[in-house]
Amino acid sequence: FKVNEEISVKHLPSTEPDPHVVRVGWSLDSCSTQLGEEPFSYGYGGTGKKSTNCKFENYGETFAENDVIACLVDFECGEEVEMSFMKNGKWLGVAYRVRKELLGGRALFPHVLVKNCAIEFNFGQREDTYFSVPPGFAFIQHLPVAERVRGTLGPKSKAECEILMMVGLPAAGKTTWAVKHAAANPSKKYNILGTNAIMDKMRVMGLRRQRNYAGRWDVLIQQATQCLNRLIQIAARKKRNYILDQV
């Protein structure tokens, strides 16, 4: 099949110096939320960069508020799967070619990474498309249900949720164990809660922010701690599995 989806971008108010981030693309169900920062996760960002496995390269054009990005996947290219994007109806060329044998029959899922932006999706539910669909491509919603693959389902109730709490001195290996345990149990979809996990996600162009905070480590820790406190409040209201990794 040739699959298509459309995404429209709106900025939200923010006081940060670089407040708005939008990255769109495709990932396996087993990938983390950090689009384009690990294997089998393929993103295209508003900075005009494409990325996979934290390798950022120039691609296409920059995009911003009121732009519409179409994400295309072509499974009819022989032994490869081709991923490409369109901006406001203009095709930007092939971004990725992945051999089907590397995917091993695993499905690619739409994936969006956003910061201070509102996103509107069109999976085919709109009567009118933002821009014309390329010949041969179909919206995901128009594919027969029998030919779709469901992502991993989370716990149905709070009673089914798991919370693992790491206990030990600093540098005892708690974070290492937590990461390995989460990777070994992908069906659990563990969310690791801790300042280490937060700082690992505070990347700029795939680089950890720790390198940019020389002499201001206390600022980074303070920001990460504030984020963690907020995430714990949110986590208490969600039906998910968690690993609390915090000294």
Short mmCIF file of C-alpha atoms in Angstrom, two decimals:
data_model
loop_
_atom_site.label_atom_id
_atom_site.label_comp_id
_atom_site.label_asym_id
_atom_site.label_seq_id
_atom_site.Cartn_x
_atom_site.Cartn_y
_atom_site.Cartn_z
CA PHE A 1 0.00 0.00 0.00
CA LYS A 2 0.84 3.67 -0.29
CA VAL A 3 -0.27 5.43 2.88
CA ASN A 4 -0.84 9.13 3.52
CA GLU A 5 -1.74 11.44 6.41
CA GLU A 6 -1.92 15.24 6.75
CA ILE A 7 -0.87 17.38 9.71
CA SER A 8 -1.64 21.09 10.20
CA VAL A 9 0.49 23.13 12.63
CA LYS A 10 -0.59 25.89 15.06
CA HIS A 11 1.75 27.62 17.55
CA LEU A 12 0.80 28.06 21.22
CA PRO A 13 1.97 31.02 23.36
CA SER A 14 5.31 30.56 25.11
CA THR A 15 8.00 32.68 26.74
CA GLU A 16 10.90 30.36 25.85
CA PRO A 17 13.64 31.52 23.43
CA ASP A 18 13.08 28.55 21.05
CA PRO A 19 9.54 27.61 21.99
CA HIS A 20 8.07 25.69 19.06
CA VAL A 21 9.08 22.23 17.89
CA VAL A 22 7.22 19.97 15.47
CA ARG A 23 8.63 16.71 14.14
CA VAL A 24 6.48 14.31 12.12
CA GLY A 25 7.07 10.87 10.71
CA TRP A 26 6.87 7.17 11.44
CA SER A 27 8.08 4.76 14.13
CA LEU A 28 7.69 1.17 15.23
CA ASP A 29 5.34 0.49 18.14
CA SER A 30 8.38 -0.43 20.25
CA CYS A 31 10.04 2.99 19.81
CA SER A 32 10.00 5.70 22.46
CA THR A 33 8.21 9.03 22.14
CA GLN A 34 11.43 10.73 20.96
CA LEU A 35 10.75 10.67 17.24
CA GLY A 36 13.86 10.34 15.08
CA GLU A 37 16.21 9.70 17.99
CA GLU A 38 16.54 5.91 17.80
CA PRO A 39 16.60 3.14 15.18
CA PHE A 40 13.36 2.53 13.23
CA SER A 41 12.08 6.00 14.11
CA TYR A 42 12.00 8.40 11.15
CA GLY A 43 11.21 12.08 11.54
CA TYR A 44 11.10 15.35 9.61
CA GLY A 45 11.22 18.57 11.62
CA GLY A 46 10.26 22.19 11.12
CA THR A 47 13.95 23.12 11.07
CA GLY A 48 14.28 21.47 7.67
CA LYS A 49 16.08 18.44 9.09
CA LYS A 50 15.30 14.74 8.89
CA SER A 51 16.50 12.41 11.60
CA THR A 52 16.73 8.78 12.57
CA ASN A 53 18.81 7.27 15.36
CA CYS A 54 19.86 10.83 16.39
CA LYS A 55 21.45 11.48 12.99
CA PHE A 56 20.17 14.82 11.66
CA GLU A 57 20.51 15.77 7.99
CA ASN A 58 19.20 18.55 5.80
CA TYR A 59 15.96 17.66 4.05
CA GLY A 60 13.22 19.53 2.27
CA GLU A 61 12.28 22.94 3.64
CA THR A 62 11.55 24.49 7.01
CA PHE A 63 7.91 24.61 8.05
CA ALA A 64 5.99 26.54 10.68
CA GLU A 65 2.55 27.76 11.69
CA ASN A 66 -0.30 27.19 9.21
CA ASP A 67 1.81 24.84 7.07
CA VAL A 68 0.40 21.43 6.22
CA ILE A 69 2.72 18.43 6.07
CA ALA A 70 1.74 15.19 4.37
CA CYS A 71 3.55 12.03 5.50
CA LEU A 72 3.81 9.37 2.79
CA VAL A 73 4.85 5.73 3.04
CA ASP A 74 5.20 3.61 -0.09
CA PHE A 75 5.30 -0.16 0.42
CA GLU A 76 5.27 -0.88 -3.33
CA CYS A 77 8.99 -0.26 -3.97
CA GLY A 78 10.16 -3.83 -4.23
CA GLU A 79 12.39 -4.80 -1.33
CA GLU A 80 12.29 -1.33 0.23
CA VAL A 81 9.84 0.94 1.98
CA GLU A 82 10.06 4.60 0.95
CA MET A 83 9.11 7.47 3.25
CA SER A 84 8.63 10.98 1.92
CA PHE A 85 6.90 14.21 2.88
CA MET A 86 4.98 17.04 1.25
CA LYS A 87 4.72 20.66 2.40
CA ASN A 88 1.55 22.48 1.36
CA GLY A 89 1.11 20.12 -1.59
CA LYS A 90 4.76 20.24 -2.73
CA TRP A 91 6.62 16.91 -2.72
CA LEU A 92 9.98 17.20 -0.95
CA GLY A 93 11.54 13.99 -2.24
CA VAL A 94 12.31 10.63 -0.65
CA ALA A 95 13.54 11.04 2.93
CA TYR A 96 14.17 7.40 3.86
CA ARG A 97 14.50 4.02 2.20
CA VAL A 98 14.34 1.04 4.54
CA ARG A 99 14.73 -2.57 3.51
CA LYS A 100 11.61 -4.57 4.35
CA GLU A 101 13.70 -7.38 5.80
CA LEU A 102 15.01 -4.97 8.46
CA LEU A 103 11.46 -4.12 9.50
CA GLY A 104 10.75 -7.84 9.81
CA GLY A 105 7.05 -7.45 9.15
CA ARG A 106 6.64 -4.89 11.95
CA ALA A 107 4.19 -2.07 11.27
CA LEU A 108 5.12 1.61 11.02
CA PHE A 109 2.88 3.95 13.04
CA PRO A 110 2.28 7.70 12.55
CA HIS A 111 4.37 9.61 15.08
CA VAL A 112 4.44 13.30 15.99
CA LEU A 113 6.74 15.07 18.46
CA VAL A 114 5.56 18.54 19.49
CA LYS A 115 6.51 21.33 21.88
CA ASN A 116 4.14 24.26 22.46
CA CYS A 117 2.18 23.55 19.29
CA ALA A 118 -1.34 22.44 18.49
CA ILE A 119 -1.67 19.85 15.74
CA GLU A 120 -4.65 18.91 13.61
CA PHE A 121 -4.55 15.54 11.88
CA ASN A 122 -6.29 14.28 8.79
CA PHE A 123 -6.18 10.50 8.57
CA GLY A 124 -8.98 10.58 6.00
CA GLN A 125 -11.85 11.63 8.26
CA ARG A 126 -12.19 15.10 6.69
CA GLU A 127 -14.56 15.51 3.78
CA ASP A 128 -11.99 17.72 2.03
CA THR A 129 -8.24 17.26 2.12
CA TYR A 130 -5.96 20.21 2.79
CA PHE A 131 -4.15 19.46 -0.48
CA SER A 132 -4.59 16.90 -3.22
CA VAL A 133 -3.46 13.36 -2.47
CA PRO A 134 -0.67 12.00 -4.72
CA PRO A 135 -1.83 9.33 -7.19
CA GLY A 136 -1.83 5.83 -5.75
CA PHE A 137 -1.77 6.91 -2.09
CA ALA A 138 -4.63 6.32 0.35
CA PHE A 139 -5.32 7.77 3.77
CA ILE A 140 -4.81 5.38 6.67
CA GLN A 141 -8.48 5.58 7.64
CA HIS A 142 -9.45 4.29 4.20
CA LEU A 143 -7.49 1.05 4.59
CA PRO A 144 -9.62 -2.00 5.51
CA VAL A 145 -9.57 -2.67 9.25
CA ALA A 146 -8.36 -6.23 8.64
CA GLU A 147 -5.21 -4.85 7.02
CA ARG A 148 -4.31 -2.48 9.86
CA VAL A 149 -2.16 -3.34 12.88
CA ARG A 150 -3.22 -2.23 16.36
CA GLY A 151 -0.63 -0.67 18.62
CA THR A 152 0.06 -2.07 22.08
CA LEU A 153 -2.92 -1.58 24.39
CA GLY A 154 -2.31 -0.09 27.82
CA PRO A 155 -3.84 -1.30 31.10
CA LYS A 156 -7.64 -1.24 31.06
CA SER A 157 -7.95 -0.15 34.69
CA LYS A 158 -5.89 1.30 37.53
CA ALA A 159 -5.94 -2.16 39.16
CA GLU A 160 -3.95 -3.58 36.23
CA CYS A 161 -1.26 -0.86 36.35
CA GLU A 162 2.23 -1.53 37.67
CA ILE A 163 4.50 0.87 39.52
CA LEU A 164 8.07 -0.25 40.18
CA MET A 165 10.11 1.87 42.59
CA MET A 166 13.88 1.82 42.32
CA VAL A 167 15.75 1.81 45.65
CA GLY A 168 19.51 2.26 46.05
CA LEU A 169 22.37 4.68 46.46
CA PRO A 170 23.39 7.04 43.64
CA ALA A 171 25.37 5.26 40.89
CA ALA A 172 24.22 1.85 42.13
CA GLY A 173 22.80 0.96 38.71
CA LYS A 174 19.11 1.75 39.21
CA THR A 175 18.67 3.65 35.94
CA THR A 176 20.55 0.98 33.99
CA TRP A 177 18.29 -1.72 35.43
CA ALA A 178 15.15 0.32 34.75
CA VAL A 179 16.06 0.94 31.11
CA LYS A 180 16.93 -2.73 30.54
CA HIS A 181 13.76 -3.92 32.26
CA ALA A 182 11.61 -1.61 30.16
CA ALA A 183 13.32 -2.79 26.97
CA ALA A 184 12.90 -6.44 27.96
CA ASN A 185 9.15 -5.97 28.52
CA PRO A 186 7.94 -3.89 25.54
CA SER A 187 4.31 -4.93 26.00
CA LYS A 188 4.26 -3.14 29.36
CA LYS A 189 5.11 0.22 27.77
CA TYR A 190 6.79 1.34 30.98
CA ASN A 191 7.12 5.11 31.49
CA ILE A 192 10.31 5.79 33.44
CA LEU A 193 9.85 8.74 35.80
CA GLY A 194 13.04 10.38 37.03
CA THR A 195 15.28 13.37 36.43
CA ASN A 196 17.75 11.21 34.49
CA ALA A 197 15.02 10.16 32.05
CA ILE A 198 13.87 13.77 31.67
CA MET A 199 17.36 15.13 31.03
CA ASP A 200 17.94 12.40 28.44
CA LYS A 201 14.93 13.74 26.54
CA MET A 202 16.08 17.38 26.81
CA ARG A 203 18.01 17.15 23.56
CA VAL A 204 18.79 19.73 20.90
CA MET A 205 19.44 18.21 17.46
CA GLY A 206 19.97 14.87 19.17
CA LEU A 207 22.60 16.20 21.62
CA ARG A 208 22.01 16.00 25.36
CA ARG A 209 21.60 19.39 27.04
CA GLN A 210 24.13 18.47 29.74
CA ARG A 211 26.84 19.48 27.27
CA ASN A 212 25.29 22.93 26.94
CA TYR A 213 24.95 23.61 30.65
CA ALA A 214 28.61 23.85 31.70
CA GLY A 215 28.75 25.71 35.02
CA ARG A 216 24.93 25.79 35.24
CA TRP A 217 24.25 22.24 36.37
CA ASP A 218 22.00 23.48 39.18
CA VAL A 219 19.77 25.17 36.59
CA LEU A 220 19.36 21.93 34.64
CA ILE A 221 18.62 19.91 37.79
CA GLN A 222 16.06 22.48 38.93
CA GLN A 223 14.26 22.40 35.58
CA ALA A 224 14.28 18.60 35.47
CA THR A 225 12.95 18.37 39.03
CA GLN A 226 10.09 20.74 38.22
CA CYS A 227 9.25 18.63 35.16
CA LEU A 228 9.33 15.45 37.25
CA ASN A 229 6.97 16.86 39.87
CA ARG A 230 4.51 17.80 37.14
CA LEU A 231 4.83 14.43 35.42
CA ILE A 232 4.07 12.61 38.69
CA GLN A 233 0.88 14.64 39.04
CA ILE A 234 -0.12 13.70 35.49
CA ALA A 235 0.89 10.05 35.97
CA ALA A 236 -1.47 9.68 38.93
CA ARG A 237 -4.42 10.31 36.59
CA LYS A 238 -3.34 7.96 33.79
CA LYS A 239 -3.73 4.21 33.33
CA ARG A 240 -0.13 3.30 32.50
CA ASN A 241 2.80 1.28 33.85
CA TYR A 242 5.56 3.26 35.56
CA ILE A 243 9.06 2.84 36.89
CA LEU A 244 9.89 5.49 39.50
CA ASP A 245 13.65 6.01 39.17
CA GLN A 246 14.47 8.82 41.55
CA VAL A 247 16.81 8.93 44.55
#
